[in-house]
Coordinates of C-alpha atoms and ligand atoms in Angstrom, one line a residue:
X1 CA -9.6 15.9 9.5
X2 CA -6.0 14.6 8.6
X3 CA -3.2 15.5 6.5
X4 CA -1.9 12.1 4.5
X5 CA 1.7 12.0 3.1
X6 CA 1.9 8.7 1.3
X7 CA 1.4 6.8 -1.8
X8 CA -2.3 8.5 -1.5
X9 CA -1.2 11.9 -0.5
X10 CA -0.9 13.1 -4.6
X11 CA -4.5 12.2 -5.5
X12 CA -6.1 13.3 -2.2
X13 CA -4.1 16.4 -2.5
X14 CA -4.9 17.2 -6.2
X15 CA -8.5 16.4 -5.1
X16 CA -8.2 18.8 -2.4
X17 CA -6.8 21.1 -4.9
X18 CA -9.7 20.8 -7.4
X19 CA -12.1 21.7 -4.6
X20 CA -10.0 24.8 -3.8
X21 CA -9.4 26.2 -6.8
X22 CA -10.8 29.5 -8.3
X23 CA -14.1 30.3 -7.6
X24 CA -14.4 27.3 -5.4
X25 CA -11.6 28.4 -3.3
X26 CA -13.0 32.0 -2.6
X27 CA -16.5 30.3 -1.2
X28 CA -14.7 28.1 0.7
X29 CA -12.5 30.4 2.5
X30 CA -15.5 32.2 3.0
X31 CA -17.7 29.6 4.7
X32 CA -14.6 28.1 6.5
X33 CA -14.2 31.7 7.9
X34 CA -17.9 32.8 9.0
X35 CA -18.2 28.8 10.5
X36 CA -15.1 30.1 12.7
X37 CA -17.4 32.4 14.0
X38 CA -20.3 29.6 15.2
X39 CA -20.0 27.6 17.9
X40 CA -20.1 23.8 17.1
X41 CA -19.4 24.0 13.9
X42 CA -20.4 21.1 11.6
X43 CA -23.8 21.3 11.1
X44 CA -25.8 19.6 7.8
X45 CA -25.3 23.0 5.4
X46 CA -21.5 23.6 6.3
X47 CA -20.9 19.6 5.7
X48 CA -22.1 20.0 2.5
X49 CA -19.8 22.7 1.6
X50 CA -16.3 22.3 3.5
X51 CA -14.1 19.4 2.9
X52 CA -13.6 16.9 6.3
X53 CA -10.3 18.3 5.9
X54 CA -11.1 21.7 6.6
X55 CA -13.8 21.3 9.0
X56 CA -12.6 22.5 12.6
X57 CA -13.9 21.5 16.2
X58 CA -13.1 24.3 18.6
X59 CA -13.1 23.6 22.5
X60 CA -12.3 26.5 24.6
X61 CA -9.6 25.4 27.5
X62 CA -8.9 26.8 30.5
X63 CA -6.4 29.8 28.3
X64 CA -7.6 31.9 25.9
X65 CA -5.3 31.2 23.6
X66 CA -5.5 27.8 23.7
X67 CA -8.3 25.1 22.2
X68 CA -8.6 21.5 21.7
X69 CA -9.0 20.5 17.6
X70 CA -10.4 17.3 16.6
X71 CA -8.4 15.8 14.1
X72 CA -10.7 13.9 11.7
X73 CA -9.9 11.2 9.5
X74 CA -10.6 13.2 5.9
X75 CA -11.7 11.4 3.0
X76 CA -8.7 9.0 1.5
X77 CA -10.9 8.0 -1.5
X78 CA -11.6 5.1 -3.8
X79 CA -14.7 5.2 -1.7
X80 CA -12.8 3.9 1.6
X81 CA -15.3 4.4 4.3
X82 CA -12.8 2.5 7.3
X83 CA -9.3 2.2 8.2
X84 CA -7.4 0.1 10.7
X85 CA -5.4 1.4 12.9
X86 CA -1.9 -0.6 12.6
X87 CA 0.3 1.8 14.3
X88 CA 0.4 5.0 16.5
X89 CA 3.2 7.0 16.4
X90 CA 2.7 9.6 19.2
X91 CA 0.8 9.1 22.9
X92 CA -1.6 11.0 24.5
X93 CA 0.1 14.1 25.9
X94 CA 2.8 13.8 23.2
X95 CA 3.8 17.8 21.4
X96 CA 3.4 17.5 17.7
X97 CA 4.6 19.8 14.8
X98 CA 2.8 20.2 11.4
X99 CA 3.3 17.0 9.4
X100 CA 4.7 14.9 12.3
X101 CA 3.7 11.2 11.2
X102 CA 0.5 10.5 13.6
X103 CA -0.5 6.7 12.8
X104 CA -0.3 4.2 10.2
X105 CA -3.7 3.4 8.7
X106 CA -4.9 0.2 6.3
X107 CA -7.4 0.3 3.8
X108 CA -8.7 -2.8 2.2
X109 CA -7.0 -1.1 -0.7
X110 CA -3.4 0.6 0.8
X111 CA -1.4 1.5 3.6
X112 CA -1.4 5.2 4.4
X113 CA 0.4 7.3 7.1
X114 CA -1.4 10.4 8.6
X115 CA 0.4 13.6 9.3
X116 CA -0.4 16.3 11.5
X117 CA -1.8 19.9 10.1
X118 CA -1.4 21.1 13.6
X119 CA 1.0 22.2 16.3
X120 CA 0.2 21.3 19.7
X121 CA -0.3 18.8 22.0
X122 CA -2.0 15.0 21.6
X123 CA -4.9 15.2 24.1
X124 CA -7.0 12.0 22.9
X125 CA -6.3 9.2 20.8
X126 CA -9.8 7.9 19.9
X127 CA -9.1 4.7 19.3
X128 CA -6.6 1.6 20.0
X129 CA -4.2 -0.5 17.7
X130 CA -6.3 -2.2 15.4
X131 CA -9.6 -0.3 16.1
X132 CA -11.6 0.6 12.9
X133 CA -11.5 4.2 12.1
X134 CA -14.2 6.1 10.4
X135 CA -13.4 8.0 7.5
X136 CA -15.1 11.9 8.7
X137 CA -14.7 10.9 12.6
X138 CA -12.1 12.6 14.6
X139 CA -8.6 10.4 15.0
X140 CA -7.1 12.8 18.0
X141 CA -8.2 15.8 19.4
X142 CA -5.0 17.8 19.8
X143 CA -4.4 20.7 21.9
X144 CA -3.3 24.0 19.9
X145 CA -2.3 27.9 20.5
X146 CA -5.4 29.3 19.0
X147 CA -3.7 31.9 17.1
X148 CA -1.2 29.2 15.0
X149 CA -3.9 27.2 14.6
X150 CA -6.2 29.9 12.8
X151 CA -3.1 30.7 10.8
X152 CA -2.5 27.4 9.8
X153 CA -6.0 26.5 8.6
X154 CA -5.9 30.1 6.9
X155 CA -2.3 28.2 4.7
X156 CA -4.5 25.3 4.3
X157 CA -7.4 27.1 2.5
X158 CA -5.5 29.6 0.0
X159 CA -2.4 27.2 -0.6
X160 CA -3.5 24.2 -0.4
X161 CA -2.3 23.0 -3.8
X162 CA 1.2 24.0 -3.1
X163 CA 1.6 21.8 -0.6
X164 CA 2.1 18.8 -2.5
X165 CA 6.0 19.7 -2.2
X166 CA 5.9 21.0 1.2
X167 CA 4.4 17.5 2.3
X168 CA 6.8 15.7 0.8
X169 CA 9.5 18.1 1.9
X170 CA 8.3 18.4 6.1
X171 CA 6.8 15.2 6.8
X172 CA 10.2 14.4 9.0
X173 CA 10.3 17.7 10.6
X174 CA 9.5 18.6 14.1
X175 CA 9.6 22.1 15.9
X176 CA 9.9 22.1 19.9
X177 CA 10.5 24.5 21.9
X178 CA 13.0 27.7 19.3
X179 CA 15.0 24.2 18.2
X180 CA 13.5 22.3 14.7
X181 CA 14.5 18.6 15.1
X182 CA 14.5 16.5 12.2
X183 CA 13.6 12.6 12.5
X184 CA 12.1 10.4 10.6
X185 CA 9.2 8.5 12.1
X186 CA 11.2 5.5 13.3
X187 CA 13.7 7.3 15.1
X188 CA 10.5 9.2 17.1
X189 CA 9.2 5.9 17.7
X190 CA 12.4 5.0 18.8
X191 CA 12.7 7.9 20.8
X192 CA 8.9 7.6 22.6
X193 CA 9.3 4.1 23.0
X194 CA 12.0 5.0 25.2
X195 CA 10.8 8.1 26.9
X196 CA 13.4 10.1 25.3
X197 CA 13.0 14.0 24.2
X198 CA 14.4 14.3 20.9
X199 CA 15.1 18.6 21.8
X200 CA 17.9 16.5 24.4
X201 CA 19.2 14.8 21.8
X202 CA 22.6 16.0 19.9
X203 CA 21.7 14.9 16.1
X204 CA 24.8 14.4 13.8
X205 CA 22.8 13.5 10.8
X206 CA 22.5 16.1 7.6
X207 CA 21.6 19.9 9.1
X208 CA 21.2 18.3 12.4
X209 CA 19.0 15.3 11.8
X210 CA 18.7 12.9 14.7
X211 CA 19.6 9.1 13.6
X212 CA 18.8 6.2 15.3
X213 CA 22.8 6.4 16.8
X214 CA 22.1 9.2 18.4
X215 CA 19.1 8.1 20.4
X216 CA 21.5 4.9 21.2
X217 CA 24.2 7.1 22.4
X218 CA 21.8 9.6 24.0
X219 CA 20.5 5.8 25.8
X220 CA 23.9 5.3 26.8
X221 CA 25.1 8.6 28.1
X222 CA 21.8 8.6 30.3
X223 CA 22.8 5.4 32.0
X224 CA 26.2 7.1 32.8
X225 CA 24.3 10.0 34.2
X226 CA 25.6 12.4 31.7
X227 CA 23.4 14.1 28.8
X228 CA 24.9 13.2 25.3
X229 CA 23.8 17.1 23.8
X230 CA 24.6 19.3 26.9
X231 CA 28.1 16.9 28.9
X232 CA 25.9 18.1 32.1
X233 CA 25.0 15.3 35.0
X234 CA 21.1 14.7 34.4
X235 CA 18.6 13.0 37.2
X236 CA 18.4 9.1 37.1
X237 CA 16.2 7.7 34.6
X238 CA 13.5 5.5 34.9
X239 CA 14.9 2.0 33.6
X240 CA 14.4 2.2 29.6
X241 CA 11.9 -0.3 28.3
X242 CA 13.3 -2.6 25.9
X243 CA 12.5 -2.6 22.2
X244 CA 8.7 -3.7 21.6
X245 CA 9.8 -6.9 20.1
X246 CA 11.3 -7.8 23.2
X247 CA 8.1 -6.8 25.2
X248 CA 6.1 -9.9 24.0
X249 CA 4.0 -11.2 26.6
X250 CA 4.9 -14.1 28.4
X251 CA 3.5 -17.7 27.0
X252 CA 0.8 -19.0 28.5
X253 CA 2.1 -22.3 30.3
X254 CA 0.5 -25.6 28.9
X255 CA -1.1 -26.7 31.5
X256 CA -0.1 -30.8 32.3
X257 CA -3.1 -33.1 31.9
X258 CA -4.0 -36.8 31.5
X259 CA -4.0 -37.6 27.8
X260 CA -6.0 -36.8 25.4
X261 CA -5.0 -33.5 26.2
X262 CA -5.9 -30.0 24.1
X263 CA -2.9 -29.1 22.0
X264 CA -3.9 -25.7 21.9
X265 CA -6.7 -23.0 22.7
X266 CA -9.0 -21.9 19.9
X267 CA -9.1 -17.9 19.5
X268 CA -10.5 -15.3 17.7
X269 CA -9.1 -13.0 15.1
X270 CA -10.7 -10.3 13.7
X271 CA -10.9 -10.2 9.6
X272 CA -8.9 -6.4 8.6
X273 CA -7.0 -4.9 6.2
X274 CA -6.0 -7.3 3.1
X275 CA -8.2 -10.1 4.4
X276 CA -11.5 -8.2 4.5
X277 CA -10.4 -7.0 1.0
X278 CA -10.3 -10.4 -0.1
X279 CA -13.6 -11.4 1.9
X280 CA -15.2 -8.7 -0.3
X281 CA -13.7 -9.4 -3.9
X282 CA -13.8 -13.4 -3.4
X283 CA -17.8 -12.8 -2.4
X284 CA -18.5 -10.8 -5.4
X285 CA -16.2 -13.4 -7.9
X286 CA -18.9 -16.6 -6.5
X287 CA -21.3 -15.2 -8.6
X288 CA -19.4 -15.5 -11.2
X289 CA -20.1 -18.9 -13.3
X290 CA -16.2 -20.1 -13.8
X291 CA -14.7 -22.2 -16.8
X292 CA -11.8 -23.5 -16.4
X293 CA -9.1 -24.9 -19.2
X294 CA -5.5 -26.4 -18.1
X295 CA -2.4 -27.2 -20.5
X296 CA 0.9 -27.6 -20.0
X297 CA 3.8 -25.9 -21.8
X298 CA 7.1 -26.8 -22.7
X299 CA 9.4 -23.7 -21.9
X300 CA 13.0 -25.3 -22.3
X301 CA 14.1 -22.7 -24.5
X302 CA 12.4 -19.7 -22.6
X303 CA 14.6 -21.0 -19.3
X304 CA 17.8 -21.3 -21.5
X305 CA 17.1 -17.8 -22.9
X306 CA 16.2 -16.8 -19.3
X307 CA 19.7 -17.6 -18.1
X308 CA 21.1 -15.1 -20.7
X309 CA 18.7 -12.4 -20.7
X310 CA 18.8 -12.2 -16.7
X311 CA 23.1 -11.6 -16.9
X312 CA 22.3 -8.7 -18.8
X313 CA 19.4 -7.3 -16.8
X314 CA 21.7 -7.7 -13.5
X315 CA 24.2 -5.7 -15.2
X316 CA 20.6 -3.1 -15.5
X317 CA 20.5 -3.8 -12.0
X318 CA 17.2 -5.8 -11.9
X319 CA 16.0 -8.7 -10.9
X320 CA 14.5 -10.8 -14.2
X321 CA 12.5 -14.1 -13.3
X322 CA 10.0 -15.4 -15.9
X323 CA 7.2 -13.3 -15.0
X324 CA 8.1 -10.2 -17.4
X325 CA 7.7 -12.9 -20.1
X326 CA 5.1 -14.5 -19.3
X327 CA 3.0 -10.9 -18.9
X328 CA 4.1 -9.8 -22.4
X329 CA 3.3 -12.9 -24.1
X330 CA -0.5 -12.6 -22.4
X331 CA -0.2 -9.0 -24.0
X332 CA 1.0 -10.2 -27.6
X333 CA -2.1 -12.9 -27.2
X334 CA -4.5 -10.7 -26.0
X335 CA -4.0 -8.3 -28.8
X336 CA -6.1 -11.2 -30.9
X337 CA -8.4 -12.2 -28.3
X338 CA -9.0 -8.5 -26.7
X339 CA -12.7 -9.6 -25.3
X340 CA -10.4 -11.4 -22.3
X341 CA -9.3 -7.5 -21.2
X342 CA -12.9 -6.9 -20.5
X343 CA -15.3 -6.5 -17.8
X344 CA -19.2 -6.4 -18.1
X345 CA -21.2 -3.6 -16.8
X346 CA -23.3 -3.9 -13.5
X347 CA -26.4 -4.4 -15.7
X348 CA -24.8 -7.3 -17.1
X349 CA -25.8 -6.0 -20.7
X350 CA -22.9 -4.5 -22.3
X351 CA -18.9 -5.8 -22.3
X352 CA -16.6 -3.3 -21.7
X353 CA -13.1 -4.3 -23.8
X354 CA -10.1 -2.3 -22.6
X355 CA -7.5 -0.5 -24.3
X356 CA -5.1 -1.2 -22.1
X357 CA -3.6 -4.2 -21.0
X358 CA -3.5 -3.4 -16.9
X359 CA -2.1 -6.9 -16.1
X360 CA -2.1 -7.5 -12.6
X361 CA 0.1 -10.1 -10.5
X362 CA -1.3 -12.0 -7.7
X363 CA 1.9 -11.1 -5.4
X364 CA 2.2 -13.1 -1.7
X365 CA 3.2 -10.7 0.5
X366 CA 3.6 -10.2 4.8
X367 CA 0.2 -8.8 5.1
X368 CA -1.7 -11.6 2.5
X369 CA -2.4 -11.9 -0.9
X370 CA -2.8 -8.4 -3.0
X371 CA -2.7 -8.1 -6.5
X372 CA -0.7 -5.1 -7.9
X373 CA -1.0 -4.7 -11.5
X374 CA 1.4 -3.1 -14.6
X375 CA -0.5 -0.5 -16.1
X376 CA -0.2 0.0 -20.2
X377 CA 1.7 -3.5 -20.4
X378 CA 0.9 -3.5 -24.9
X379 CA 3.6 -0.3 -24.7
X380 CA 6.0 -2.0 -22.6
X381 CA 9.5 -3.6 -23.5
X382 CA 10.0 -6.7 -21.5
X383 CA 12.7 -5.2 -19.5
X384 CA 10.4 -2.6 -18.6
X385 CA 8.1 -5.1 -17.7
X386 CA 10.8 -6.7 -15.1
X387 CA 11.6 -3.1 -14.4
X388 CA 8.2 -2.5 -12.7
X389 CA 7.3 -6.0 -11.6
X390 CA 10.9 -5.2 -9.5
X391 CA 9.4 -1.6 -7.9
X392 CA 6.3 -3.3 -7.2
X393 CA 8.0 -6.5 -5.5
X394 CA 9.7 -3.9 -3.2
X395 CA 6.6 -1.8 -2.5
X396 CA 5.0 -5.1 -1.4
X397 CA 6.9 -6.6 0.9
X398 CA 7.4 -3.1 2.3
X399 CA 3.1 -2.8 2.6
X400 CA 3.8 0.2 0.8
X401 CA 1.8 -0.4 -2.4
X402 CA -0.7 2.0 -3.1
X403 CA -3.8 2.8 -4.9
X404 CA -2.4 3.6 -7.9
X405 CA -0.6 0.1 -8.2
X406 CA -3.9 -1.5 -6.6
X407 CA -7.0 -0.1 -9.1
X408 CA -7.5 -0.7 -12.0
X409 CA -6.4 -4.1 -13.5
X410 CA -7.9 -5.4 -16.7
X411 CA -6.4 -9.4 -16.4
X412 CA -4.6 -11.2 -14.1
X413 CA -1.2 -13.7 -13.9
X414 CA -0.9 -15.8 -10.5
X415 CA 2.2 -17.5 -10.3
X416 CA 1.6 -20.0 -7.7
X417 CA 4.2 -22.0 -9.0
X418 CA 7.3 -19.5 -7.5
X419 CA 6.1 -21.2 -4.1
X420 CA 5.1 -24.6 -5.8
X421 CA 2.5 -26.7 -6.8
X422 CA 1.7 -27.6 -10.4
X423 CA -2.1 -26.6 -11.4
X424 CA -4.7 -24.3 -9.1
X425 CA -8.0 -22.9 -9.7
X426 CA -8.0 -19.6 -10.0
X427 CA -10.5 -17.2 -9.1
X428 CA -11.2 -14.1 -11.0
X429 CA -11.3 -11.1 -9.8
X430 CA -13.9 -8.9 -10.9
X431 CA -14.6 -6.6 -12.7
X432 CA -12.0 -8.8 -14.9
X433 CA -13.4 -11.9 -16.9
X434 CA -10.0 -13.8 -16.9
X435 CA -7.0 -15.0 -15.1
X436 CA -4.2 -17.9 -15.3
X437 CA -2.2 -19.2 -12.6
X438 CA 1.2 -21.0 -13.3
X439 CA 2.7 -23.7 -11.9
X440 CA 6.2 -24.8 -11.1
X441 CA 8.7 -25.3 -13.9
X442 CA 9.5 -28.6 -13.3
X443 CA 12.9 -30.9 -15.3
X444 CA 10.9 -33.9 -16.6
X445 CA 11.5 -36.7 -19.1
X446 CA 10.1 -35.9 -22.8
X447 CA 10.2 -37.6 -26.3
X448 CA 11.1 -35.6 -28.8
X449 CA 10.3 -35.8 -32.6
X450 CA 12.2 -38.4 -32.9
X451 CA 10.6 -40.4 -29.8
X452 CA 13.5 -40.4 -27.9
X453 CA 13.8 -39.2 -24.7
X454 CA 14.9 -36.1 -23.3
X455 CA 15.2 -33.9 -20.5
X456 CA 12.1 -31.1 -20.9
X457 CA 11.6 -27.9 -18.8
X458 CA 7.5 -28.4 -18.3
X459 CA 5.2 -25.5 -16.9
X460 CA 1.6 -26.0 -16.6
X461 CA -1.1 -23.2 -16.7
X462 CA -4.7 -23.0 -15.4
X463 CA -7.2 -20.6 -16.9
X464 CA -10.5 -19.5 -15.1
X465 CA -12.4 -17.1 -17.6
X466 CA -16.1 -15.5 -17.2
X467 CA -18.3 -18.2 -18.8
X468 CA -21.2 -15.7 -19.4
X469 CA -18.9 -14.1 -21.9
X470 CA -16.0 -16.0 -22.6
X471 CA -16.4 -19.4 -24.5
X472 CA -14.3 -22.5 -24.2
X473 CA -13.1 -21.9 -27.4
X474 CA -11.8 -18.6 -27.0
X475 CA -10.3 -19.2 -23.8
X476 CA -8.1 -22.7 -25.7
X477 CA -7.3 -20.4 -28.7
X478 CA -5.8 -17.7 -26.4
X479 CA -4.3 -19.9 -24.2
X480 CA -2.4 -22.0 -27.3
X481 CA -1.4 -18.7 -28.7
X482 CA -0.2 -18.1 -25.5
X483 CA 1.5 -21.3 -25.3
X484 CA 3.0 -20.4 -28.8
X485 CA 5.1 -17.6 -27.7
X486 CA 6.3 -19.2 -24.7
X487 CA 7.6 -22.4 -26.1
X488 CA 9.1 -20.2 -29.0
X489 CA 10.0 -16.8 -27.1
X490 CA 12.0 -15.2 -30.1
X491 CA 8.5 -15.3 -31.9
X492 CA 7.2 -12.5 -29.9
X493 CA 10.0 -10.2 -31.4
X494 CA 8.0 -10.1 -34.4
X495 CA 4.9 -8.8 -32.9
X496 CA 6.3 -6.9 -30.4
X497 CA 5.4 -2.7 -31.3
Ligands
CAO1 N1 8.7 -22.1 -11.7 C1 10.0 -22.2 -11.4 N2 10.7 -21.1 -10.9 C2 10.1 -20.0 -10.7 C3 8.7 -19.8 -11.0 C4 8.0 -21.0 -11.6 N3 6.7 -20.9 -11.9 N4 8.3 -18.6 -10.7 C5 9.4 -18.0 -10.3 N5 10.4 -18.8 -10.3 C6 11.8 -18.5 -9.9 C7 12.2 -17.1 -10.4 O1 12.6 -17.2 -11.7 C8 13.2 -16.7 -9.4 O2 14.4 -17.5 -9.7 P1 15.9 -16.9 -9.6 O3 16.1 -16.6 -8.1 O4 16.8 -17.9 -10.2 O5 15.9 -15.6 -10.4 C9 12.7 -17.2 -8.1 O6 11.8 -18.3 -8.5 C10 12.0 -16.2 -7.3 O7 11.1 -15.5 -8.1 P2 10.2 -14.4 -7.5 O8 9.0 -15.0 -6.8 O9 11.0 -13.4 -6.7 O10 9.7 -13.5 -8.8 P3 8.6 -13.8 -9.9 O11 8.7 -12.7 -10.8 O12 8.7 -15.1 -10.5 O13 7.2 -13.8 -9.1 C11 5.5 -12.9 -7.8 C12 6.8 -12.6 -8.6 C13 5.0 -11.6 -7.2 C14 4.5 -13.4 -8.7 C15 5.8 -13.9 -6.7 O14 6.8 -13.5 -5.9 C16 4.6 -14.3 -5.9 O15 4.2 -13.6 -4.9 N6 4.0 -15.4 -6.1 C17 2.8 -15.9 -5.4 C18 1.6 -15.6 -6.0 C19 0.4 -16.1 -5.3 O16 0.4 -16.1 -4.0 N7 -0.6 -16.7 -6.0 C20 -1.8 -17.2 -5.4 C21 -2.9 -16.3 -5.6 S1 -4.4 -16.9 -5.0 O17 -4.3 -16.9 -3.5

């Protein structure tokens, strides 16, 4: 049961809001209430009928008042069943507010954070960095006032859909003790990593918010025995452990034996987040029986043109490499060869040619290889192209890209070639029947018409397409049409809607 406030917090919300709705609403408020009433709640009939996210374990504690909730991991979607752990952002004992960040979670499909629904206090975390979480099992159990927490779950079930906003608004907020603290999530971590209360510390941000300088200075005036927030002489510390980074474990000492000696140890790393995404796609793409058709393109003009067009998009304020182009022109081609924006149906007995040109960008990123894709690319202006190719860049390398940028690509670009190399063999990815990966725009010697030599900008380009459905010839004729636009760019003004 968990509150999500991320890329994935809109579409788990609005599913949450569907469920909730009208009639819907009324039963489940109803059910929710009488299951109050019954002791170990969550049996076969009241699964059925109340959301993970409203489903509440009740332990009675030693107070009357006071009960221990499991907090279970609710239902994130796109048919995710697991999550990794990556980070946790509060400890066991820790007091949490109501949307106070709890831990960092990976999908195969997206990086999500969890926020609390509940007030209280973190009695268990139920499981470690980089243990698999089950989607419907409880994350922490969290001690609560019984009262607030009845309250809250009463907000949760009649205004629900409202708070989309509120999510949004409060994920940075904190309330301890009378005093609301606002922080975001690294400045807590900050704080807990070193043992710091953020109610002692003086925040000078907007309406109070604590920033990472105040939790230095707060540092500071503790090792002069002095509180930052109240001037008064405060108890000696216990030393302040250094940033985690700093925490790395010692290296193992090579240990000094007669040659040949073992350069190394071999280990064992377990296959998570992007990886096991890619274990499962890549599986699923062997079956498919690849053809594969290479060429190589002469884009001297497209990189003079480039050098012009990208002064003017800087002036936009975005970044404009040769991808936007190269995505269009697959567009303006695959308007005349639409059966490459396909995918065939599990029964393998119908082809299923899209609308929309979803084109999706093999992107190299800290946590692996992911492929984000442009949705409606047939509508788009090149500059819009660059536009979003820029957002998602920046969602990528901050392993913030979500489902909505992850689902639902229709054909695929890899450009190997911004890293190097010259050809590849690309692999589709299904349910798509096509992709082509670029290589490196190399300067190389040329004849021209004339047969003399000159200096050419050369790119080459290797297409894998679905050979059940896509034929050799199809795949050339695209890829020269392609080709066309590339080596003459201002062509694609004329087809371009
Ligand atoms: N040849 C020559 N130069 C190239 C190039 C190419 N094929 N591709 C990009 N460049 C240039 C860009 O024009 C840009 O130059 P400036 O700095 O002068 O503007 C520079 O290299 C950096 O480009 P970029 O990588 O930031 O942007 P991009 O739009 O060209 O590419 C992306 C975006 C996401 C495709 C790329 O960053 C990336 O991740 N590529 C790797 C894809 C990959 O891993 N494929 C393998 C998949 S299978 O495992």
């Amino acid at each position: 049961m968990a509150t999500i406030s991320t890329r994935l917090v809109n579409s788990s919300i609005r599913k949450l809001r569907l469920v909730v709705c009208g009639v819907a609403k009324r039963r489940l408020y109803q059910t929710v209430s009488a299951a109050r009433h019954i002791s170990g709640i969550g049996g076969e009939n009241k699964q059925k009928f109340i959301p993970t996210a409203l489903q509440p374990r009740y332990f009675q504690t030693s107070s009357a008042l006071q009960e221990v909730v499991q907090f279970k991991l609710s239902d994130i979607g796109e048919g995710i069943r697991e999550v990794i752990i990556k980070e946790w952002y509060v400890s066991e004992g820790d007091k949490v507010s109501q949307f106070d960040s709890i831990c960092e979670v990976q999908s195969d499909k997206a990086s999500v954070t969890i926020t609390s629904r509940y007030d209280g206090i973190i009695k268990k975390l139920h499981y470690d960095v980089d243990g698999t979480a089950l989607v419907g099992e409880p994350l922490v159990d969290i001690e609560t006032e019984g009262a607030i927490s009845h309250k809250q779950e009463e907000d949760v079930e009649v205004d629900i859909s409202s708070k989309e906003q509120r999510l949004e608004d409060h994920a940075m907020q904190m309330t301890t003790s009378g005093r609301k603290v606002l922080a975001t999530p690294a400045v807590r971590r900050l704080a807990m990593e070193n043992k710091i209360h953020l109610k002692d510390v003086e925040g000078t941000g907007k309406d109070g918010r604590i920033l990472k300088e105040d939790i230095t200075r707060h540092i500071e005036s503790l090792d002069h025995g002095v509180s930052a927030f109240t001037g008064k002489q405060v108890a000696p510390q216990a030393p302040i452990s250094p940033p985690k980074a700093d925490r790395a474990p010692a290296p193992t000492p090579i240990p000094i034996l007669r040659a040949p000696a073992p350069v190394g140890k071999d280990y064992t790393q377990p296959i998570k987040g992007m990886q096991k995404a890619m274990v499962k796609t890549m599986s699923m793409a062997l079956k498919i029986p690849h053809f594969g058709y290479y060429d190589e393109i002469d884009v001297t003009t497209l990189v003079n043109l480039r050098k012009d067009l990208k002064k003017v998009t800087e002036k936009r304020g975005i970044k404009f490499s040769y991808m936007p182009v190269f995505i269009k022109a697959a567009s303006l081609a695959l308007n005349q060869f639409p059966v490459l924006n396909s995918s065939i149906d599990d029964k393998v007995e119908n082809v299923i040619v899209k609308a929309s040109h979803n084109i999706g960008v093999a992107m190299d990123t800290a946590d692996g290889l992911t492929v984000p894709n442009i949705k409606n690319v047939q509508s788009q202006s090149i500059f819009e192209l660059a536009a979003e190719l820029n957002r998602l860049q920046q969602l990528g390398s901050a392993g913030k890209l979500g489902t909505a940028e992850l689902t639902g690509g229709t054909f695929t670009l890899s450009n190997i070639g911004s890293i190097g190399g010259t050809y590849a063999r690309p692999v589709i990815l299904p349910p798509e029947v096509a992709i082509g990966a670029i290589g490196r725009i190399q300067a190389v010697p040329r004849f021209d018409r004339d047969g003399n030599v000159r200096k050419a900008h050369i790119m080459q380009v290797s297409w894998s397409a679905d050979h059940r459905i896509i034929d050799g010839a199809t795949m050339a004729r695209f890829s020269n049409l392609w080709k066309m636009y590339l080596e003459n760019p201002t062509t694609m003004i004329l087809d371009l809607k």
